[in-house]
Amino acid sequence: MIFGLNHTLLTVAFGSASLGAVAGALGCFAVLRRQSLLGDAVSHAALPGIALAFILTQSKEPLTLFLGALIAGCLGAIVVMNVVATTRVKSDSALGIVLSVFFGAGLVLLTFSQRQPGASQAGLDRFLFGQAATLLNRDLWFMAIAGAVVLTTLVVFWKEFKLLAFDPVYASSLGFPVRALEVLLTALIVAAIVLGLQTVGVVLMSALVVAPAAAARQWTNRLSTMVVLGAVAGAVAGVLGALTSSTFERVPAGPAIVLFAAVITIFSFLFAPGRGLVWQTINMRSRHKSLRADALLVNMLDMEEQHAHDNPEHAHSTRALKAAASVTGAFDVRGSLENLNRRGLVTKLPDDRWKLSTTGTEHASELTRGENIGGTPTS
Amino acid sequence: MSLTPPNPNLAIEINDLTVAYHEKPVLWDVDLHVPAGVLMAIVGPNGAGKSTLIKAALGLVKAAAGDVLIFGRPYPEQRRRVAYVPQRGSVDWDFPTTVIDVVTMGRYGALGWLKRPGAREHAEAMAALEQLGMQDFADRQISQLSGGQQQRVFLARALSQQADVYFMDEPLQGVDATTEHAIMQLLRSLRSQGKTVVVVHHDLETVEEYFDWVTMLNVRRIASGPVSEVFTRANLRIAYGGRSALGAEALERDEIRDAKPAAPIVP
């Protein structure tokens, strides 16, 4: 067994599972409200809060650092929203400015705090890339309780948040205080981010907000299922990454967690039924095949009608059909013909010649009337 | 405040409404008095402030001045009696939710905080869907709907609010014939129940056929009243100023009557 499950590792696993679950669940709302980048700005903006909280209190208590991060993170989010609302600066620029200014300030304060006498043990630099092995029991309790508070709030205001995410203007017309709800939801997202900073680090935390949510979206068309799946994906990535980091020396937790989240996301993008790229490619192929068959049927009907008065039994060669198809730009004439033959819509005659069957003629006339397009059955 | 006392017989009374984005006025000193039980179109060229008028009436954009009364009382007190249909393009139709879910949102305001929609809200939403012929789509994912079906879902959502006054932002814009028919049937049925419906409308060709009341807008209110009285060539010319191709085209048409002479000509 790679991961010997002693007490320390259990602590690490539970801690990273809870932060991953909270980030994955709240991340769904960030992604659906197109606020993915806000998470990035918020997590970077939290760094000066952490450093300042330590400098002012000389304490490394999780609650102290959490509050510092929360306040700075919220401040960052507020600055972004106000810059967008009151100036003509677009949100991407506002996010970029806030992210770099706060992060820069955070790095300066971090360096400063480490140079203070007696602060060599501060170890605040773990907030940059995250460290799972240092999770203690008290951190675990704190993360579990804070995470439970965040998720409970999400459940309590579920109906309102769903409406806010889908149609905020309509929510406002119903009399809901949209601005206050936005602030509350953003605060929850900020809290979810801040909870993970110690383990994942400010640089990569936003990935744990976005990736599990984006993966979850691929598998479902229901918001509730998406949030549960996002939480599960976040928890799985958190546990796997944290355990990897704890087991192998010199593997930082943040990058490991984010890599696992990325694997889940890429797999979802490729293979999720319906929305996955592989499925879409298969669907598109079959749609194109069906449309090619449609086009060919219509061509054949056209050509056969030209012979209706002299020789109703006239059949056309593959070459003639190819020539006619080249006008409309259809490909794979022979493949389509074999296909239609298998479905009983055309009949294969000797000398590589083809003729519409009775059902084929009927279907082709339907198509020319604009009915049932794309409905030609293919095997 | 207006100088005249509020008239509770008017479904909608808007006085001195002015809205400005970045200092440029979008609506200037608009007065609007709409009696109950009419089907009213708001027409005007692009940028005339049609959508803004609705949004400002509902407090969705901040007005610089003006007040809005619904049946003689300020709008915030009468919110439950008013339903809004936003433009279809204002939301992300790839949002992970179903048709019945969206329509049920119409009941959220009446439900209030913390309460979950239950069987009763589901039944009310289904009833609203049926009125638009969309009951078979209840469990459909909203991303699988055509534009017209999306529009009907939005109307069903407003319908489920069981309001007395409806504000609709371009419900007939770019919809198929089936949807247009279903929507107009619904609007007429609302009118016959005494409801008041205000519709931002683009198609001048159908104003006379579909509506009995019209407001012509171009930042200022150009005219407002029964279609037979105010939907005139002269008013259209003022509203569209010959600048809009749509307006100019309509001016060329014979069906739109000329302004009535002020006094009958006595031979």
GROMACS .gro file of C-alpha atoms in nm, chain A residues 29 157-172 174 176 223, chain B residues 95 102 105-106 108-109 157:
model
   27
   29PHE     CA    1  -2.157   2.892  -0.860
  157PHE     CA    2  -3.019   2.988   0.053
  158TRP     CA    3  -3.023   2.728  -0.224
  159LYS     CA    4  -3.334   2.857  -0.399
  160GLU     CA    5  -3.215   3.218  -0.388
  161PHE     CA    6  -2.862   3.137  -0.507
  162LYS     CA    7  -2.993   2.926  -0.794
  163LEU     CA    8  -3.218   3.210  -0.907
  164LEU     CA    9  -2.932   3.456  -0.865
  165ALA     CA   10  -2.700   3.241  -1.075
  166PHE     CA   11  -2.953   3.188  -1.353
  167ASP     CA   12  -3.131   3.522  -1.381
  168PRO     CA   13  -3.030   3.798  -1.136
  169VAL     CA   14  -3.239   4.066  -1.305
  170TYR     CA   15  -3.552   3.856  -1.275
  171ALA     CA   16  -3.463   3.779  -0.912
  172SER     CA   17  -3.454   4.151  -0.855
  174LEU     CA   18  -3.934   3.937  -0.770
  176PHE     CA   19  -3.507   3.962  -0.376
  223LEU     CA   20  -2.759   2.218  -1.063
  474PHE     CA   21  -2.748   2.670  -1.735
  481VAL     CA   22  -3.731   2.772  -1.452
  484MET     CA   23  -3.893   3.033  -1.024
  485GLY     CA   24  -4.200   3.245  -1.088
  487TYR     CA   25  -4.013   3.209  -0.557
  488GLY     CA   26  -4.121   3.564  -0.476
  536ARG     CA   27  -4.256   3.171  -1.565
   0.00000   0.00000   0.00000
